[in-house]
Amino acid sequence: MQTIIFAQKNNVELKGDFYPSPRSDASKTIIYFHGGGLIWGLRNDLPETYRNLFLEAGYHFFAVDYRLAPETKLPALYEDVQDAILWFEANARAAFGVSNAFILFGRSAGAYLALQAAADATLPNADAVLSFYGYASIAGSWYQKPSAHYAKLPAIPVDLKKALVQRHELAEGFIEKRYALYIYCRQTGTWLDEVFGSHQDSDLDAFCLEEMRDFSFLPPVFIAHSTADQDVPYSEAEKIAQTTFQNELFTVRDLEHDFDKNIDDGLPAYQQALRFLEAYK
């Protein structure tokens, strides 16, 4: 594994971990964005079992940072995503000795970022997207009103929420220190305000993919989502599957949002994702 710094923003180093495939015929790299509601998460959060599946199948793997909300608002946060992809396009051969062909992969909020980047006309084209329990828009009503699921958890007081917000920007957020901040946002229906900051509806347009406008620009998309997801509704997966040209929806039955944290539950989805990618080589 090789770690590089692809950008530095406001004294925050943005890093990427590159894992080369052992196969001599490997020709593409999977660029990975972690989940965490844009509020917490680590670039190295993908279980090694899944990463090794990609490597053994002939894909290099590049896991990257982005700054976290609410210390960094989404417009600046998304610039980190763009920077990671542009850095890879310009430096893949010199830094890693590989082609700059790539696939975008994200889980939850990371899948949202991957989908946004895949439809971004200012970025080089991704060959495919792997969207695990993701969504295409930040403007959904499910994210703008209090969550019945999170309301069942102990209420996070506003004083604790304020104490959890740092005075400096950061690109690594451990769940033990940041999850309560996300719970507060979902319990109060203030996630969008915390992540985006003060805004007009028109300000959100560039960060929300629309079926008739944006989905036709997406490359082939593999979607994995559970019917019982209480964080991101399964209907978000159905919407992507119903309105993109080339896709596969892998439906998981009656498991939680991040169903793949249990390897036995997640392995079939990753194996199917690899079969999907093989069809578009």
Short mmCIF file of C-alpha atoms in Angstrom, two decimals:
data_model
loop_
_atom_site.label_atom_id
_atom_site.label_comp_id
_atom_site.label_asym_id
_atom_site.label_seq_id
_atom_site.Cartn_x
_atom_site.Cartn_y
_atom_site.Cartn_z
CA MET A 1 0.00 0.00 0.00
CA GLN A 2 1.23 3.50 -0.90
CA THR A 3 -0.11 6.68 0.74
CA ILE A 4 0.03 10.00 -1.09
CA ILE A 5 -1.19 13.53 -0.38
CA PHE A 6 -3.32 14.70 -3.28
CA ALA A 7 -4.25 18.13 -1.89
CA GLN A 8 -3.91 20.37 1.13
CA LYS A 9 -6.80 22.62 2.15
CA ASN A 10 -6.74 24.99 5.11
CA ASN A 11 -3.92 23.02 6.76
CA VAL A 12 -5.74 19.70 6.22
CA GLU A 13 -3.79 17.11 4.28
CA LEU A 14 -6.02 15.06 1.98
CA LYS A 15 -4.57 11.60 1.54
CA GLY A 16 -5.15 8.59 -0.62
CA ASP A 17 -4.14 4.97 -0.06
CA PHE A 18 -3.28 3.04 -3.22
CA TYR A 19 -3.41 -0.75 -3.20
CA PRO A 20 -2.02 -2.39 -6.36
CA SER A 21 -3.64 -5.51 -7.74
CA PRO A 22 -1.32 -8.54 -7.83
CA ARG A 23 -2.54 -9.34 -11.34
CA SER A 24 -0.42 -8.30 -14.29
CA ASP A 25 -3.52 -7.68 -16.43
CA ALA A 26 -5.07 -5.16 -14.02
CA SER A 27 -6.05 -2.12 -16.06
CA LYS A 28 -8.48 -0.09 -13.95
CA THR A 29 -8.52 1.44 -10.47
CA ILE A 30 -11.48 1.65 -8.14
CA ILE A 31 -11.58 5.08 -6.46
CA TYR A 32 -13.37 4.71 -3.13
CA PHE A 33 -15.26 7.27 -1.03
CA HIS A 34 -16.23 6.27 2.50
CA GLY A 35 -19.65 6.82 4.06
CA GLY A 36 -20.68 8.52 7.28
CA GLY A 37 -23.38 11.00 6.38
CA LEU A 38 -20.61 13.39 5.23
CA ILE A 39 -20.00 13.92 8.96
CA TRP A 40 -17.79 11.00 10.02
CA GLY A 41 -15.77 8.25 8.40
CA LEU A 42 -12.30 7.13 7.39
CA ARG A 43 -10.86 6.37 3.98
CA ASN A 44 -9.67 2.94 5.18
CA ASP A 45 -13.05 1.82 6.52
CA LEU A 46 -13.75 -0.82 3.86
CA PRO A 47 -13.19 -4.31 5.31
CA GLU A 48 -10.05 -5.95 3.96
CA THR A 49 -12.05 -8.93 2.69
CA TYR A 50 -13.91 -6.74 0.21
CA ARG A 51 -10.84 -4.80 -0.84
CA ASN A 52 -8.99 -8.03 -1.51
CA LEU A 53 -11.86 -9.23 -3.71
CA PHE A 54 -11.32 -6.24 -5.98
CA LEU A 55 -7.55 -6.66 -5.99
CA GLU A 56 -7.72 -10.36 -6.78
CA ALA A 57 -10.23 -9.69 -9.56
CA GLY A 58 -7.74 -7.40 -11.30
CA TYR A 59 -8.65 -3.94 -10.03
CA HIS A 60 -6.32 -1.58 -8.22
CA PHE A 61 -7.89 0.24 -5.26
CA PHE A 62 -7.50 3.90 -4.29
CA ALA A 63 -9.24 5.04 -1.07
CA VAL A 64 -9.33 8.80 -0.61
CA ASP A 65 -10.10 11.46 1.99
CA TYR A 66 -12.51 14.34 1.83
CA ARG A 67 -13.12 16.99 4.46
CA LEU A 68 -16.08 16.46 6.75
CA ALA A 69 -19.17 18.49 7.57
CA PRO A 70 -20.28 20.58 9.34
CA GLU A 71 -16.80 22.08 9.73
CA THR A 72 -16.53 22.01 5.92
CA LYS A 73 -19.69 22.68 3.93
CA LEU A 74 -20.66 20.50 0.98
CA PRO A 75 -19.54 22.82 -1.86
CA ALA A 76 -15.98 22.83 -0.51
CA LEU A 77 -16.18 19.17 0.50
CA TYR A 78 -17.13 18.20 -3.05
CA GLU A 79 -14.09 20.06 -4.36
CA ASP A 80 -12.02 17.45 -2.50
CA VAL A 81 -13.78 14.72 -4.47
CA GLN A 82 -13.00 16.54 -7.70
CA ASP A 83 -9.38 17.06 -6.64
CA ALA A 84 -8.91 13.37 -5.88
CA ILE A 85 -10.19 12.31 -9.29
CA LEU A 86 -8.23 14.98 -11.17
CA TRP A 87 -5.07 14.11 -9.24
CA PHE A 88 -5.50 10.46 -10.15
CA GLU A 89 -6.05 11.24 -13.81
CA ALA A 90 -2.89 13.36 -13.94
CA ASN A 91 -0.63 11.24 -11.73
CA ALA A 92 -1.71 7.60 -11.84
CA ARG A 93 1.01 6.50 -14.20
CA ALA A 94 3.84 8.49 -12.64
CA ALA A 95 2.90 7.80 -9.01
CA PHE A 96 1.62 4.22 -9.25
CA GLY A 97 2.63 2.95 -12.67
CA VAL A 98 -0.97 2.26 -13.71
CA SER A 99 -3.48 3.49 -16.28
CA ASN A 100 -5.71 6.39 -15.27
CA ALA A 101 -8.90 4.47 -16.17
CA PHE A 102 -11.12 4.32 -13.10
CA ILE A 103 -14.38 3.18 -11.51
CA LEU A 104 -16.07 5.15 -8.75
CA PHE A 105 -17.24 3.34 -5.62
CA GLY A 106 -18.92 4.66 -2.52
CA ARG A 107 -20.99 3.53 0.41
CA SER A 108 -23.89 5.63 1.71
CA ALA A 109 -22.77 9.28 1.60
CA GLY A 110 -19.70 8.10 -0.31
CA ALA A 111 -22.01 6.62 -2.94
CA TYR A 112 -23.75 10.00 -3.17
CA LEU A 113 -20.36 11.63 -3.85
CA ALA A 114 -19.47 8.95 -6.41
CA LEU A 115 -22.73 9.48 -8.29
CA GLN A 116 -22.29 13.25 -8.28
CA ALA A 117 -18.77 12.90 -9.65
CA ALA A 118 -19.82 10.39 -12.29
CA ALA A 119 -22.33 12.89 -13.71
CA ASP A 120 -19.94 15.84 -13.44
CA ALA A 121 -19.10 17.08 -16.94
CA THR A 122 -16.00 18.86 -15.62
CA LEU A 123 -14.39 15.56 -14.57
CA PRO A 124 -12.92 12.71 -16.61
CA ASN A 125 -15.37 9.92 -17.34
CA ALA A 126 -15.66 7.00 -14.94
CA ASP A 127 -16.13 3.58 -16.54
CA ALA A 128 -18.75 2.57 -13.95
CA VAL A 129 -20.14 3.39 -10.51
CA LEU A 130 -20.68 1.07 -7.56
CA SER A 131 -23.35 2.59 -5.32
CA PHE A 132 -23.85 0.76 -2.03
CA TYR A 133 -26.91 2.09 -0.17
CA GLY A 134 -26.45 5.54 -1.66
CA TYR A 135 -28.65 8.33 -2.97
CA ALA A 136 -28.56 10.84 -5.82
CA SER A 137 -29.80 14.02 -4.13
CA ILE A 138 -29.39 15.88 -0.86
CA ALA A 139 -32.79 17.51 -1.24
CA GLY A 140 -34.97 14.49 -0.48
CA SER A 141 -37.66 15.00 2.13
CA TRP A 142 -36.34 11.99 4.07
CA TYR A 143 -33.17 13.98 4.81
CA GLN A 144 -34.96 17.25 5.59
CA LYS A 145 -37.34 16.10 8.30
CA PRO A 146 -36.82 14.32 11.63
CA SER A 147 -36.16 10.60 11.21
CA ALA A 148 -38.56 8.25 12.98
CA HIS A 149 -35.77 5.68 13.17
CA TYR A 150 -33.28 8.00 14.89
CA ALA A 151 -36.01 9.37 17.15
CA LYS A 152 -36.00 5.98 18.88
CA LEU A 153 -32.45 6.59 20.10
CA PRO A 154 -31.67 8.70 23.16
CA ALA A 155 -32.04 12.39 22.26
CA ILE A 156 -28.77 14.21 21.62
CA PRO A 157 -28.86 17.60 23.38
CA VAL A 158 -27.90 20.69 21.43
CA ASP A 159 -25.06 21.45 23.86
CA LEU A 160 -23.44 18.12 23.05
CA LYS A 161 -23.90 18.71 19.35
CA LYS A 162 -22.15 22.08 19.66
CA ALA A 163 -19.31 20.53 21.67
CA LEU A 164 -18.73 17.91 18.98
CA VAL A 165 -18.23 20.46 16.21
CA GLN A 166 -14.53 21.26 15.91
CA ARG A 167 -12.98 24.69 15.46
CA HIS A 168 -10.84 23.39 12.62
CA GLU A 169 -11.55 21.42 9.47
CA LEU A 170 -10.84 17.69 9.43
CA ALA A 171 -10.72 14.78 7.00
CA GLU A 172 -10.83 11.89 9.45
CA GLY A 173 -13.80 11.39 11.74
CA PHE A 174 -13.98 8.42 14.07
CA ILE A 175 -17.51 7.15 14.57
CA GLU A 176 -17.05 7.07 18.34
CA LYS A 177 -16.54 10.86 18.33
CA ARG A 178 -18.81 11.92 15.47
CA TYR A 179 -21.83 9.61 15.28
CA ALA A 180 -23.73 11.52 17.95
CA LEU A 181 -23.45 14.61 15.76
CA TYR A 182 -25.10 12.73 12.89
CA ILE A 183 -27.81 11.38 15.19
CA TYR A 184 -28.59 14.93 16.32
CA CYS A 185 -28.94 16.05 12.70
CA ARG A 186 -31.32 13.21 11.88
CA GLN A 187 -33.35 13.57 15.08
CA THR A 188 -33.90 17.28 14.46
CA GLY A 189 -34.17 17.23 10.67
CA THR A 190 -31.27 19.67 10.39
CA TRP A 191 -28.82 17.50 8.42
CA LEU A 192 -29.03 19.63 5.28
CA ASP A 193 -28.51 22.87 7.19
CA GLU A 194 -25.47 21.47 8.98
CA VAL A 195 -23.94 19.92 5.87
CA PHE A 196 -24.67 22.68 3.39
CA GLY A 197 -25.05 25.75 5.56
CA SER A 198 -27.42 28.63 4.90
CA HIS A 199 -28.91 28.27 1.42
CA GLN A 200 -31.66 28.94 -1.06
CA ASP A 201 -33.28 26.03 -2.87
CA SER A 202 -31.46 27.04 -6.06
CA ASP A 203 -28.12 26.63 -4.27
CA LEU A 204 -28.75 22.89 -3.98
CA ASP A 205 -29.29 22.33 -7.68
CA ALA A 206 -25.68 21.52 -8.50
CA PHE A 207 -25.62 18.88 -5.73
CA CYS A 208 -28.80 17.04 -6.65
CA LEU A 209 -28.96 14.70 -9.62
CA GLU A 210 -32.28 14.80 -11.45
CA GLU A 211 -33.57 11.90 -13.53
CA MET A 212 -34.42 13.84 -16.68
CA ARG A 213 -31.37 16.08 -16.55
CA ASP A 214 -28.45 14.13 -15.08
CA PHE A 215 -29.04 10.38 -15.03
CA SER A 216 -28.42 10.01 -18.76
CA PHE A 217 -24.84 11.16 -18.15
CA LEU A 218 -24.11 8.35 -15.70
CA PRO A 219 -22.01 5.37 -16.76
CA PRO A 220 -23.19 1.84 -15.88
CA VAL A 221 -24.28 1.78 -12.22
CA PHE A 222 -24.35 -1.18 -9.84
CA ILE A 223 -26.69 -0.53 -6.91
CA ALA A 224 -26.82 -2.55 -3.69
CA HIS A 225 -29.48 -1.66 -1.12
CA SER A 226 -31.56 -3.28 1.59
CA THR A 227 -35.35 -3.18 1.58
CA ALA A 228 -35.29 -2.56 5.33
CA ASP A 229 -32.85 0.37 5.22
CA GLN A 230 -34.03 2.85 7.85
CA ASP A 231 -31.41 5.47 7.05
CA VAL A 232 -31.51 5.82 3.25
CA PRO A 233 -34.87 4.62 1.86
CA TYR A 234 -34.83 1.70 -0.56
CA SER A 235 -36.85 3.91 -2.90
CA GLU A 236 -33.65 5.87 -3.55
CA ALA A 237 -32.12 2.74 -5.09
CA GLU A 238 -35.25 2.06 -7.12
CA LYS A 239 -35.23 5.60 -8.50
CA ILE A 240 -31.67 5.22 -9.76
CA ALA A 241 -32.40 1.78 -11.21
CA GLN A 242 -35.55 2.91 -12.98
CA THR A 243 -34.05 5.94 -14.66
CA THR A 244 -30.46 5.08 -15.66
CA PHE A 245 -29.68 3.43 -18.97
CA GLN A 246 -27.34 0.69 -17.77
CA ASN A 247 -27.66 -0.58 -14.24
CA GLU A 248 -28.20 -3.53 -11.95
CA LEU A 249 -30.06 -3.36 -8.66
CA PHE A 250 -28.91 -5.96 -6.14
CA THR A 251 -31.66 -6.12 -3.54
CA VAL A 252 -30.85 -7.20 -0.01
CA ARG A 253 -33.83 -8.35 2.04
CA ASP A 254 -34.61 -7.18 5.57
CA LEU A 255 -31.16 -6.07 6.69
CA GLU A 256 -29.99 -2.75 8.09
CA HIS A 257 -28.54 0.20 6.20
CA ASP A 258 -24.89 -0.89 6.20
CA PHE A 259 -25.70 -4.55 5.68
CA ASP A 260 -22.17 -5.28 4.47
CA LYS A 261 -20.54 -4.69 7.86
CA ASN A 262 -21.27 -8.39 8.35
CA ILE A 263 -19.06 -10.12 5.78
CA ASP A 264 -21.42 -13.07 5.34
CA ASP A 265 -24.27 -10.68 4.55
CA GLY A 266 -22.23 -8.40 2.32
CA LEU A 267 -20.15 -10.86 0.32
CA PRO A 268 -22.87 -11.78 -2.24
CA ALA A 269 -23.31 -8.09 -3.15
CA TYR A 270 -19.59 -7.62 -3.76
CA GLN A 271 -19.32 -10.79 -5.78
CA GLN A 272 -22.23 -9.64 -7.93
CA ALA A 273 -20.66 -6.19 -8.29
CA LEU A 274 -17.56 -7.83 -9.74
CA ARG A 275 -19.66 -9.80 -12.20
CA PHE A 276 -21.34 -6.54 -13.19
CA LEU A 277 -17.97 -4.86 -13.80
CA GLU A 278 -16.79 -7.79 -15.91
CA ALA A 279 -19.71 -7.22 -18.27
CA TYR A 280 -18.49 -3.69 -18.96
CA LYS A 281 -14.77 -4.30 -19.33
#
